[in-house]
mmCIF file of C-alpha atoms in Angstrom:
data_model
loop_
_atom_site.group_PDB
_atom_site.id
_atom_site.type_symbol
_atom_site.label_atom_id
_atom_site.label_comp_id
_atom_site.label_asym_id
_atom_site.label_seq_id
_atom_site.Cartn_x
_atom_site.Cartn_y
_atom_site.Cartn_z
ATOM 1 C CA MET A 756 93.302 127.288 146.226
ATOM 2 C CA ASN A 757 90.559 129.796 146.331
ATOM 3 C CA TYR A 758 87.094 129.786 147.811
ATOM 4 C CA TYR A 759 85.441 128.588 144.584
ATOM 5 C CA GLU A 760 87.626 125.538 144.265
ATOM 6 C CA THR A 761 87.222 124.265 147.823
ATOM 7 C CA HIS A 762 83.631 125.086 148.709
ATOM 8 C CA LYS A 763 81.517 125.119 145.576
ATOM 9 C CA ASP A 764 79.973 122.190 143.789
ATOM 10 C CA ASP A 765 79.453 122.297 140.016
ATOM 11 C CA GLN A 766 75.838 123.475 140.258
ATOM 12 C CA SER A 767 76.767 126.388 142.487
ATOM 13 C CA LEU A 768 79.592 127.367 140.137
ATOM 14 C CA LEU A 769 77.236 127.197 137.145
ATOM 15 C CA SER A 770 74.764 129.489 138.953
ATOM 16 C CA LEU A 771 77.493 131.988 139.783
ATOM 17 C CA TRP A 772 78.755 131.854 136.197
ATOM 18 C CA GLU A 773 75.213 132.408 134.900
ATOM 19 C CA SER A 774 75.013 135.553 137.009
ATOM 20 C CA GLY A 775 78.208 136.860 135.370
ATOM 21 C CA ASP A 776 80.901 135.651 137.769
ATOM 22 C CA GLU A 777 83.790 134.685 135.441
ATOM 23 C CA ALA A 778 85.821 133.420 138.395
ATOM 24 C CA ALA A 779 83.255 130.621 138.724
ATOM 25 C CA PHE A 780 84.002 129.453 135.182
ATOM 26 C CA ALA A 781 87.743 129.749 135.852
ATOM 27 C CA SER A 782 87.228 127.420 138.794
ATOM 28 C CA LEU A 783 85.401 124.903 136.584
ATOM 29 C CA TYR A 784 88.221 125.227 134.050
ATOM 30 C CA ARG A 785 90.908 124.446 136.637
ATOM 31 C CA ARG A 786 88.805 121.606 138.037
ATOM 32 C CA TYR A 787 88.258 119.773 134.741
ATOM 33 C CA PHE A 788 91.252 120.669 132.603
ATOM 34 C CA PRO A 789 93.563 117.950 134.074
ATOM 35 C CA GLN A 790 90.885 115.249 133.634
ATOM 36 C CA LEU A 791 90.277 116.265 130.031
ATOM 37 C CA VAL A 792 94.011 116.280 129.282
ATOM 38 C CA THR A 793 94.368 112.783 130.756
ATOM 39 C CA THR A 794 91.466 111.449 128.683
ATOM 40 C CA ALA A 795 92.711 113.107 125.497
ATOM 41 C CA TYR A 796 96.252 111.843 126.102
ATOM 42 C CA GLN A 797 94.955 108.265 126.382
ATOM 43 C CA LYS A 798 93.526 108.658 122.873
ATOM 44 C CA THR A 799 96.235 110.712 121.150
ATOM 45 C CA LYS A 800 99.419 109.686 122.998
ATOM 46 C CA ASP A 801 100.632 113.251 122.519
ATOM 47 C CA ARG A 802 100.758 115.683 125.448
ATOM 48 C CA TYR A 803 100.571 118.845 123.344
ATOM 49 C CA THR A 804 97.604 117.572 121.317
ATOM 50 C CA ALA A 805 95.873 116.418 124.501
ATOM 51 C CA GLU A 806 96.223 119.865 126.065
ATOM 52 C CA GLU A 807 94.945 121.519 122.875
ATOM 53 C CA LEU A 808 91.901 119.257 122.768
ATOM 54 C CA ALA A 809 91.145 119.889 126.443
ATOM 55 C CA GLN A 810 91.485 123.636 125.891
ATOM 56 C CA GLU A 811 89.194 123.529 122.836
ATOM 57 C CA SER A 812 86.616 121.497 124.762
ATOM 58 C CA LEU A 813 86.528 123.946 127.648
ATOM 59 C CA LEU A 814 86.282 126.894 125.259
ATOM 60 C CA ALA A 815 83.399 125.214 123.431
ATOM 61 C CA PHE A 816 81.694 124.739 126.797
ATOM 62 C CA TYR A 817 82.301 128.402 127.645
ATOM 63 C CA TYR A 818 80.852 129.707 124.398
ATOM 64 C CA LYS A 819 77.794 127.457 124.601
ATOM 65 C CA LYS A 820 77.053 128.876 128.064
ATOM 66 C CA GLU A 821 75.410 125.681 129.313
ATOM 67 C CA TYR A 822 74.245 126.714 132.784
ATOM 68 C CA ARG A 823 71.645 124.005 133.390
ATOM 69 C CA LEU A 824 73.577 120.768 133.469
ATOM 70 C CA ASP A 825 73.190 117.797 135.755
ATOM 71 C CA ASN A 826 76.700 116.504 135.154
ATOM 72 C CA VAL A 827 79.398 118.955 134.007
ATOM 73 C CA ALA A 828 82.088 116.257 133.871
ATOM 74 C CA ALA A 829 80.029 114.030 131.557
ATOM 75 C CA TYR A 830 79.094 116.975 129.343
ATOM 76 C CA LEU A 831 82.748 118.004 129.002
ATOM 77 C CA GLN A 832 83.698 114.418 128.159
ATOM 78 C CA VAL A 833 81.129 114.421 125.327
ATOM 79 C CA ILE A 834 82.564 117.676 123.969
ATOM 80 C CA LEU A 835 86.080 116.234 124.258
ATOM 81 C CA ARG A 836 85.013 113.058 122.434
ATOM 82 C CA HIS A 837 83.711 115.148 119.523
ATOM 83 C CA LYS A 838 86.867 117.285 119.475
ATOM 84 C CA THR A 839 88.989 114.117 119.483
ATOM 85 C CA TYR A 840 86.997 112.619 116.596
ATOM 86 C CA ASP A 841 87.430 115.865 114.671
ATOM 87 C CA TYR A 842 91.156 115.797 115.383
ATOM 88 C CA PHE A 843 91.573 112.220 114.117
ATOM 89 C CA ARG A 844 89.395 112.949 111.089
ATOM 90 C CA LYS A 845 91.683 115.896 110.201
ATOM 91 C CA VAL A 846 94.781 113.739 110.726
ATOM 92 C CA LEU A 847 93.345 111.024 108.474
ATOM 93 C CA VAL A 848 92.439 113.516 105.741
ATOM 94 C CA ARG A 849 95.900 115.105 105.963
ATOM 95 C CA GLU A 850 97.557 111.680 105.708
ATOM 96 C CA GLN A 851 95.402 110.755 102.719
ATOM 97 C CA HIS A 852 96.264 114.003 100.963
ATOM 98 C CA THR A 853 99.936 113.551 101.784
ATOM 99 C CA SER A 854 99.856 109.964 100.545
ATOM 100 C CA LEU A 855 98.043 110.946 97.365
ATOM 101 C CA ALA A 856 100.456 113.801 96.737
ATOM 102 C CA ALA A 857 103.413 111.489 97.353
ATOM 103 C CA GLN A 858 102.019 108.974 94.872
ATOM 104 C CA GLN A 859 101.323 111.595 92.230
ATOM 105 C CA GLN A 860 104.462 113.686 92.615
ATOM 106 C CA PRO A 861 107.020 111.019 91.766
ATOM 107 C CA ALA A 862 104.921 109.892 88.788
ATOM 108 C CA THR A 863 104.792 113.449 87.499
ATOM 109 C CA VAL A 864 108.497 113.946 88.082
ATOM 110 C CA GLU A 865 109.209 110.564 86.509
ATOM 111 C CA ASP A 866 107.048 111.372 83.473
ATOM 112 C CA THR A 867 108.753 114.731 83.054
ATOM 113 C CA THR A 868 112.164 113.135 83.448
ATOM 114 C CA GLN A 869 111.278 110.489 80.871
ATOM 115 C CA GLN A 870 110.047 113.141 78.434
ATOM 116 C CA LEU A 871 113.232 115.165 78.856
ATOM 117 C CA TYR A 872 115.324 112.049 78.475
ATOM 118 C CA LYS A 873 113.470 111.062 75.287
ATOM 119 C CA SER A 874 113.827 114.575 73.919
ATOM 120 C CA ASP A 875 117.566 114.627 74.645
ATOM 121 C CA LEU A 876 118.019 111.186 73.125
ATOM 122 C CA LEU A 877 116.078 112.193 70.002
ATOM 123 C CA LYS A 878 118.197 115.340 69.586
ATOM 124 C CA ALA A 879 121.373 113.315 70.035
ATOM 125 C CA LEU A 880 120.152 110.797 67.457
ATOM 126 C CA GLN A 881 119.343 113.588 64.997
ATOM 127 C CA ASN A 882 122.832 115.028 65.514
ATOM 128 C CA LYS A 883 124.359 111.592 64.856
ATOM 129 C CA VAL A 884 122.319 111.260 61.661
ATOM 130 C CA GLN A 885 123.516 114.700 60.521
ATOM 131 C CA ALA A 886 127.114 113.649 61.241
ATOM 132 C CA LEU A 887 126.897 110.679 58.848
ATOM 133 C CA PRO A 888 128.690 111.030 55.484
ATOM 134 C CA ASP A 889 126.416 112.624 52.851
ATOM 135 C CA GLN A 890 125.603 109.535 50.786
ATOM 136 C CA CYS A 891 125.187 107.363 53.889
ATOM 137 C CA ARG A 892 122.867 109.951 55.485
ATOM 138 C CA THR A 893 120.786 110.242 52.299
ATOM 139 C CA VAL A 894 120.316 106.462 52.077
ATOM 140 C CA PHE A 895 119.378 106.249 55.752
ATOM 141 C CA LEU A 896 116.860 109.132 55.558
ATOM 142 C CA LEU A 897 115.216 107.748 52.411
ATOM 143 C CA SER A 898 114.846 104.392 54.140
ATOM 144 C CA ARG A 899 113.583 105.655 57.494
ATOM 145 C CA ASN A 900 111.699 108.855 56.646
ATOM 146 C CA LYS A 901 110.396 108.044 53.139
ATOM 147 C CA HIS A 902 109.996 104.308 53.844
ATOM 148 C CA MET A 903 111.647 103.392 50.550
ATOM 149 C CA SER A 904 112.950 99.902 49.900
ATOM 150 C CA ASN A 905 116.615 99.264 49.102
ATOM 151 C CA HIS A 906 115.725 98.790 45.408
ATOM 152 C CA GLU A 907 113.803 102.102 45.298
ATOM 153 C CA ILE A 908 116.721 103.914 46.956
ATOM 154 C CA ALA A 909 119.175 102.352 44.505
ATOM 155 C CA ASP A 910 117.011 103.451 41.556
ATOM 156 C CA THR A 911 116.515 106.973 42.960
ATOM 157 C CA LEU A 912 120.226 107.541 43.646
ATOM 158 C CA GLY A 913 121.553 105.587 40.683
ATOM 159 C CA ILE A 914 123.636 103.232 42.817
ATOM 160 C CA SER A 915 123.575 99.479 43.293
ATOM 161 C CA VAL A 916 121.416 97.715 45.859
ATOM 162 C CA ASN A 917 124.633 96.357 47.413
ATOM 163 C CA THR A 918 125.915 99.932 47.914
ATOM 164 C CA VAL A 919 122.585 100.913 49.519
ATOM 165 C CA GLU A 920 122.881 97.946 51.911
ATOM 166 C CA GLN A 921 126.476 98.910 52.806
ATOM 167 C CA HIS A 922 125.430 102.515 53.533
ATOM 168 C CA MET A 923 122.556 101.288 55.716
ATOM 169 C CA ARG A 924 124.863 98.942 57.679
ATOM 170 C CA LYS A 925 127.369 101.762 58.137
ATOM 171 C CA ALA A 926 124.662 104.228 59.254
ATOM 172 C CA LEU A 927 123.055 101.797 61.688
ATOM 173 C CA LYS A 928 126.447 100.805 63.139
ATOM 174 C CA ARG A 929 127.436 104.444 63.784
ATOM 175 C CA LEU A 930 124.041 105.339 65.200
ATOM 176 C CA ARG A 931 123.996 102.264 67.429
ATOM 177 C CA GLU A 932 127.475 103.071 68.754
ATOM 178 C CA GLY A 933 126.466 106.667 69.368
ATOM 179 C CA ILE A 934 123.303 105.665 71.225
ATOM 180 C CA VAL A 935 125.164 103.147 73.382
ATOM 181 C CA ILE A 936 127.686 105.829 74.331
ATOM 182 C CA LEU A 937 124.851 108.273 75.132
ATOM 183 C CA LEU A 938 123.105 105.665 77.269
ATOM 184 C CA LEU A 939 126.294 104.867 79.156
ATOM 185 C CA ILE A 940 126.951 108.554 79.795
ATOM 186 C CA SER A 941 123.390 109.156 81.021
ATOM 187 C CA LEU A 942 123.463 106.130 83.344
ATOM 188 C CA HIS A 943 126.766 107.116 84.963
ATOM 189 C CA PRO A 944 126.684 110.802 85.933
#
């Protein structure tokens, strides 16, 4: 312990500091740092954060150069309270941003995954349609793309309505089987 720490009260140290004696402030720092850490730790429950808040409070006091104080301890506690509020405000904002990002990210990833899945499924379906026998494919495409009835298809192609119905059943059966297989493959990597 030095002379400043054992023989000077706060007012004397403030006067010395005002006259340019940095050792007087260092003495105030050593005197109040442990108290500020203890108070901050009670609020934050984190030793590192408590020490940071105490350090920031003492630095704020230093840069404000408050030489005319009646109660240094109370003034430092007010600064620490504000620093602690700021700390918790930042933590809350960070948690809100993290929570918001966590909520948005999976939705975005899920939407993208769904779009890719739909695109892949559509391509696979188009490939299955192209793999149908010519007449069967033609009947199916006239029905689905041109929205023609079975009678209209039969008239256009010069075949019976019964033949159109058989081609449609055959096309739908093959496409259904192909889609089921694709779904099973995609669900079991």
